[in-house]
Each structure stands twice: as structure tokens, then as C-alpha cells.
PDB file of C-alpha atoms in Angstrom:
ATOM      1  CA  ALA A  44       0.000   0.000   0.000  1.00  0.00           C
ATOM      2  CA  GLU A  45       2.905   2.372   0.716  1.00  0.00           C
ATOM      3  CA  VAL A  46       4.145   2.242  -2.897  1.00  0.00           C
ATOM      4  CA  ALA A  47       0.688   3.044  -4.265  1.00  0.00           C
ATOM      5  CA  LYS A  48       0.408   6.083  -1.968  1.00  0.00           C
ATOM      6  CA  ILE A  49       3.678   7.436  -3.329  1.00  0.00           C
ATOM      7  CA  THR A  50       2.403   6.808  -6.846  1.00  0.00           C
ATOM      8  CA  GLU A  51      -0.789   8.698  -6.073  1.00  0.00           C
ATOM      9  CA  LYS A  52       1.244  11.592  -4.622  1.00  0.00           C
ATOM     10  CA  SER A  53       3.580  11.710  -7.624  1.00  0.00           C
ATOM     11  CA  MET A  54       0.589  11.632  -9.970  1.00  0.00           C
ATOM     12  CA  GLN A  55      -1.051  14.437  -8.002  1.00  0.00           C
ATOM     13  CA  ASP A  56       2.151  16.504  -8.233  1.00  0.00           C
ATOM     14  CA  VAL A  57       2.502  16.011 -11.986  1.00  0.00           C
ATOM     15  CA  LEU A  58      -1.165  16.666 -12.699  1.00  0.00           C
ATOM     16  CA  GLU A  59      -1.255  19.853 -10.580  1.00  0.00           C
ATOM     17  CA  VAL A  60       1.637  21.211 -12.619  1.00  0.00           C
ATOM     18  CA  ARG A  61       0.097  19.961 -15.850  1.00  0.00           C
ATOM     19  CA  ARG A  62      -3.257  21.584 -15.026  1.00  0.00           C
ATOM     20  CA  ALA A  63      -1.652  24.983 -14.526  1.00  0.00           C
ATOM     21  CA  LEU A  64       0.647  24.776 -17.544  1.00  0.00           C
ATOM     22  CA  GLU A  65      -1.958  23.342 -19.914  1.00  0.00           C
ATOM     23  CA  GLY A  66      -4.365  26.054 -18.758  1.00  0.00           C
ATOM     24  CA  LEU A  67      -1.767  28.692 -19.597  1.00  0.00           C
ATOM     25  CA  ALA A  68      -0.921  26.971 -22.895  1.00  0.00           C
ATOM     26  CA  ILE A  69      -4.528  26.810 -24.057  1.00  0.00           C
ATOM     27  CA  GLN A  70      -5.117  30.486 -23.170  1.00  0.00           C
ATOM     28  CA  LEU A  71      -2.066  31.601 -25.132  1.00  0.00           C
ATOM     29  CA  ALA A  72      -2.846  29.246 -28.003  1.00  0.00           C
ATOM     30  CA  CYS A  73      -6.395  30.547 -28.171  1.00  0.00           C
ATOM     31  CA  GLY A  74      -5.090  34.013 -28.966  1.00  0.00           C
ATOM     32  CA  ARG A  75      -2.208  32.977 -31.213  1.00  0.00           C
ATOM     33  CA  ILE A  76      -3.227  29.821 -33.071  1.00  0.00           C
ATOM     34  CA  THR A  77      -3.085  30.139 -36.865  1.00  0.00           C
ATOM     35  CA  LYS A  78      -5.563  28.761 -39.406  1.00  0.00           C
ATOM     36  CA  GLU A  79      -2.945  26.148 -40.348  1.00  0.00           C
ATOM     37  CA  GLU A  80      -2.535  25.090 -36.727  1.00  0.00           C
ATOM     38  CA  ILE A  81      -6.307  24.831 -36.286  1.00  0.00           C
ATOM     39  CA  ALA A  82      -6.383  22.537 -39.335  1.00  0.00           C
ATOM     40  CA  GLU A  83      -3.522  20.533 -37.812  1.00  0.00           C
ATOM     41  CA  LEU A  84      -5.331  20.300 -34.459  1.00  0.00           C
ATOM     42  CA  GLU A  85      -8.469  19.047 -36.237  1.00  0.00           C
ATOM     43  CA  ALA A  86      -6.361  16.490 -38.128  1.00  0.00           C
ATOM     44  CA  LYS A  87      -4.666  15.274 -34.917  1.00  0.00           C
ATOM     45  CA  GLY A  88      -8.100  15.052 -33.280  1.00  0.00           C
ATOM     46  CA  LYS A  89      -9.383  12.896 -36.153  1.00  0.00           C
ATOM     47  CA  LYS A  90      -6.245  10.770 -36.050  1.00  0.00           C
ATOM     48  CA  PHE A  91      -6.798  10.180 -32.328  1.00  0.00           C
ATOM     49  CA  VAL A  92     -10.394   9.044 -33.018  1.00  0.00           C
ATOM     50  CA  GLU A  93      -9.070   6.553 -35.602  1.00  0.00           C
ATOM     51  CA  VAL A  94      -6.316   5.264 -33.315  1.00  0.00           C
ATOM     52  CA  VAL A  95      -8.796   4.706 -30.458  1.00  0.00           C
ATOM     53  CA  GLN A  96     -10.491   2.097 -32.693  1.00  0.00           C
ATOM     54  CA  THR A  97      -7.243   0.065 -32.688  1.00  0.00           C
ATOM     55  CA  LYS A  98      -7.159  -0.024 -28.862  1.00  0.00           C
ATOM     56  CA  ASP A  99      -3.346   0.125 -29.142  1.00  0.00           C
ATOM     57  CA  LEU A 100      -2.267   1.927 -25.953  1.00  0.00           C
ATOM     58  CA  VAL A 101       1.080   3.144 -27.303  1.00  0.00           C
ATOM     59  CA  LEU A 102      -0.454   4.519 -30.514  1.00  0.00           C
ATOM     60  CA  MET A 103      -3.273   6.137 -28.543  1.00  0.00           C
ATOM     61  CA  ALA A 104      -0.908   7.775 -26.046  1.00  0.00           C
ATOM     62  CA  GLU A 105       1.248   9.074 -28.914  1.00  0.00           C
ATOM     63  CA  ALA A 106      -1.793  10.413 -30.787  1.00  0.00           C
ATOM     64  CA  ASP A 107      -3.019  12.139 -27.614  1.00  0.00           C
ATOM     65  CA  GLU A 108       0.437  13.677 -27.104  1.00  0.00           C
ATOM     66  CA  ALA A 109       0.477  14.854 -30.732  1.00  0.00           C
ATOM     67  CA  PHE A 110      -2.903  16.554 -30.223  1.00  0.00           C
ATOM     68  CA  HIS A 111      -1.621  18.427 -27.170  1.00  0.00           C
ATOM     69  CA  ALA A 112       1.687  19.265 -28.906  1.00  0.00           C
ATOM     70  CA  VAL A 113      -0.178  21.308 -31.532  1.00  0.00           C
ATOM     71  CA  ILE A 114      -1.650  23.399 -28.711  1.00  0.00           C
ATOM     72  CA  TYR A 115       1.785  23.796 -27.076  1.00  0.00           C
ATOM     73  CA  ASN A 116       3.373  24.946 -30.330  1.00  0.00           C
ATOM     74  CA  ALA A 117       0.522  27.367 -31.004  1.00  0.00           C
ATOM     75  CA  THR A 118       1.465  29.266 -27.818  1.00  0.00           C
ATOM     76  CA  GLN A 119       4.603  30.521 -29.612  1.00  0.00           C
ATOM     77  CA  ASN A 120       6.208  30.526 -26.159  1.00  0.00           C
ATOM     78  CA  ASP A 121       9.479  28.601 -26.377  1.00  0.00           C
ATOM     79  CA  ARG A 122       9.970  28.382 -22.594  1.00  0.00           C
ATOM     80  CA  LEU A 123       6.484  26.991 -22.018  1.00  0.00           C
ATOM     81  CA  ILE A 124       6.884  24.480 -24.873  1.00  0.00           C
ATOM     82  CA  TYR A 125      10.217  23.387 -23.384  1.00  0.00           C
ATOM     83  CA  ILE A 126       8.738  22.881 -19.895  1.00  0.00           C
ATOM     84  CA  LEU A 127       5.687  21.014 -21.213  1.00  0.00           C
ATOM     85  CA  ASN A 128       7.883  18.762 -23.324  1.00  0.00           C
ATOM     86  CA  ASN A 129       9.957  17.961 -20.225  1.00  0.00           C
ATOM     87  CA  LEU A 130       6.769  17.025 -18.377  1.00  0.00           C
ATOM     88  CA  ARG A 131       5.674  14.842 -21.283  1.00  0.00           C
ATOM     89  CA  GLU A 132       7.627  11.785 -20.102  1.00  0.00           C
ATOM     90  CA  GLN A 133       6.193  12.045 -16.598  1.00  0.00           C
ATOM     91  CA  MET A 134       2.669  12.462 -17.981  1.00  0.00           C
ATOM     92  CA  TYR A 135       3.060   9.512 -20.346  1.00  0.00           C
ATOM     93  CA  ARG A 136       2.644   6.890 -17.583  1.00  0.00           C
ATOM     94  CA  TYR A 137      -0.629   8.414 -16.401  1.00  0.00           C
ATOM     95  CA  ARG A 138      -1.858   8.873 -19.948  1.00  0.00           C
ATOM     96  CA  VAL A 139      -1.325   5.153 -20.632  1.00  0.00           C
ATOM     97  CA  GLU A 140      -3.038   4.211 -17.347  1.00  0.00           C
ATOM     98  CA  TYR A 141      -5.997   6.410 -18.285  1.00  0.00           C
ATOM     99  CA  LEU A 142      -6.232   4.903 -21.752  1.00  0.00           C
ATOM    100  CA  LYS A 143      -6.258   1.334 -20.375  1.00  0.00           C
ATOM    101  CA  ASP A 144      -9.899   1.806 -19.371  1.00  0.00           C
ATOM    102  CA  GLU A 145     -12.206   1.982 -22.401  1.00  0.00           C
ATOM    103  CA  LYS A 146     -14.919   3.586 -20.250  1.00  0.00           C
ATOM    104  CA  ASN A 147     -12.884   6.808 -20.503  1.00  0.00           C
ATOM    105  CA  TYR A 148     -12.914   6.981 -24.322  1.00  0.00           C
ATOM    106  CA  PRO A 149     -16.293   8.680 -24.931  1.00  0.00           C
ATOM    107  CA  VAL A 150     -15.468  11.485 -22.468  1.00  0.00           C
ATOM    108  CA  LEU A 151     -11.953  11.883 -23.831  1.00  0.00           C
ATOM    109  CA  LEU A 152     -13.134  12.076 -27.446  1.00  0.00           C
ATOM    110  CA  GLU A 153     -15.869  14.562 -26.564  1.00  0.00           C
ATOM    111  CA  GLU A 154     -13.395  16.743 -24.628  1.00  0.00           C
ATOM    112  CA  HIS A 155     -10.981  16.816 -27.575  1.00  0.00           C
ATOM    113  CA  LYS A 156     -13.835  17.820 -29.902  1.00  0.00           C
ATOM    114  CA  GLN A 157     -14.976  20.593 -27.545  1.00  0.00           C
ATOM    115  CA  ILE A 158     -11.396  21.854 -27.167  1.00  0.00           C
ATOM    116  CA  VAL A 159     -11.033  22.072 -30.959  1.00  0.00           C
ATOM    117  CA  ASP A 160     -14.419  23.824 -31.323  1.00  0.00           C
ATOM    118  CA  SER A 161     -13.705  26.335 -28.533  1.00  0.00           C
ATOM    119  CA  ILE A 162     -10.177  27.159 -29.669  1.00  0.00           C
ATOM    120  CA  THR A 163     -11.464  27.626 -33.231  1.00  0.00           C
ATOM    121  CA  ALA A 164     -14.104  30.031 -31.905  1.00  0.00           C
ATOM    122  CA  ARG A 165     -11.368  31.629 -29.755  1.00  0.00           C
ATOM    123  CA  LYS A 166     -13.434  31.248 -26.596  1.00  0.00           C
ATOM    124  CA  LYS A 167     -10.591  31.663 -24.116  1.00  0.00           C
ATOM    125  CA  GLU A 168     -12.503  31.154 -20.858  1.00  0.00           C
ATOM    126  CA  LYS A 169     -14.494  28.188 -22.172  1.00  0.00           C
ATOM    127  CA  VAL A 170     -11.426  26.434 -23.574  1.00  0.00           C
ATOM    128  CA  THR A 171      -9.439  26.987 -20.348  1.00  0.00           C
ATOM    129  CA  GLU A 172     -12.271  25.483 -18.321  1.00  0.00           C
ATOM    130  CA  LEU A 173     -12.421  22.530 -20.764  1.00  0.00           C
ATOM    131  CA  MET A 174      -8.687  21.910 -20.480  1.00  0.00           C
ATOM    132  CA  HIS A 175      -8.802  22.007 -16.684  1.00  0.00           C
ATOM    133  CA  ARG A 176     -11.673  19.489 -16.718  1.00  0.00           C
ATOM    134  CA  HIS A 177      -9.786  17.346 -19.255  1.00  0.00           C
ATOM    135  CA  VAL A 178      -6.775  17.070 -16.907  1.00  0.00           C
ATOM    136  CA  ALA A 179      -8.973  16.637 -13.816  1.00  0.00           C
ATOM    137  CA  ASN A 180     -10.925  13.754 -15.376  1.00  0.00           C
ATOM    138  CA  GLN A 181      -7.662  11.965 -16.067  1.00  0.00           C
ATOM    139  CA  ALA A 182      -6.556  12.508 -12.452  1.00  0.00           C
ATOM    140  CA  VAL A 183      -9.814  11.092 -11.044  1.00  0.00           C
ATOM    141  CA  ALA A 184      -9.695   8.021 -13.309  1.00  0.00           C
ATOM    142  CA  VAL A 185      -6.037   7.238 -12.636  1.00  0.00           C
ATOM    143  CA  LYS A 186      -6.511   7.740  -8.885  1.00  0.00           C
ATOM    144  CA  ALA A 187      -9.344   5.191  -8.959  1.00  0.00           C
ATOM    145  CA  MET A 188      -7.052   2.720 -10.747  1.00  0.00           C
ATOM    146  CA  ILE A 189      -4.300   3.249  -8.180  1.00  0.00           C
ATOM    147  CA  LEU A 190      -6.772   2.583  -5.343  1.00  0.00           C
ATOM    148  CA  GLU A 191      -8.002  -0.547  -7.156  1.00  0.00           C
ATOM    149  CA  GLN A 192      -4.434  -1.844  -7.397  1.00  0.00           C
ATOM    150  CA  GLU A 193      -4.009  -1.201  -3.658  1.00  0.00           C
ATOM    151  CA  SER A 194      -6.941  -3.412  -2.654  1.00  0.00           C
TER     152      SER A 194
END
């Protein structure tokens, strides 16, 4: 049980940082994203939908990362992109854990769609709220899995 608690704490730490940084990233991206980047985000969103059908965890995690990378790059903030890319490895484990449970797919796909729609409409507050919920949902699901493994 002790190991799982540490895992939960480390997940909490990573996701708190991710929540703040992804919130900042999406706000900046909302103001700076180009038409080309919006098209790329839509394409990565579609690709993710296709990859989910394969149920291949590695492909799904990579496709999810690629979706978020478009948002990071759209911030045009090199420091923020650098920090988020450093976090990427730490987030990968939790992303894979989250994707192991197919119950999460409908929510995840809907959140991606809403993020694309809101960023396209440049609704900064809405998209920030969506991104925070997106990260929070992952935290709740992974926490539940950690507790399951404990019992």
C-alpha cells in the first residue's frame, strides 16, 4: 500500500503542474493559433479518433500527445513548450493508465472535440475550463485505478 500512496502523490504533483501549464498553454494558443494550426489540431483530433479504434495503448498515447503538442506549439512561447515537453515523459505513464480503461474513451473524445471547437471560436474562458476538466478527469480516473491496485 505504501508504494501506491507514493504513486498517487507523484501523480497528483505532476497533474497539478500539468493543469496549470496546460491552462496557460490553451489560453495563449487561443489568442495565437493560426488557421494552419487549427487545421492541424483538427487532423490530430481525427487521427486520435481513428487510433482509439485500434485499442493500441502506445499509438493512442502518442496520438493524444500529438494533439496536445499542436496546442503547445501554437502558444509561440518557447519556454512553455520546453517545460511542457519535459513534463511529457512524466505524464506519459498516467496517460497510458488512463487509456487502459475503455470507459474513458467517450469522455476523452468529446473533450478533444470541444477543445477544438472552442479554440477555433477563440473562446478563451471556455477552452481553459475545458482543459482544466480534461486534466482533472484523467486525475480522477487514474486515482481510482491506483486505489483498485491497492486493494
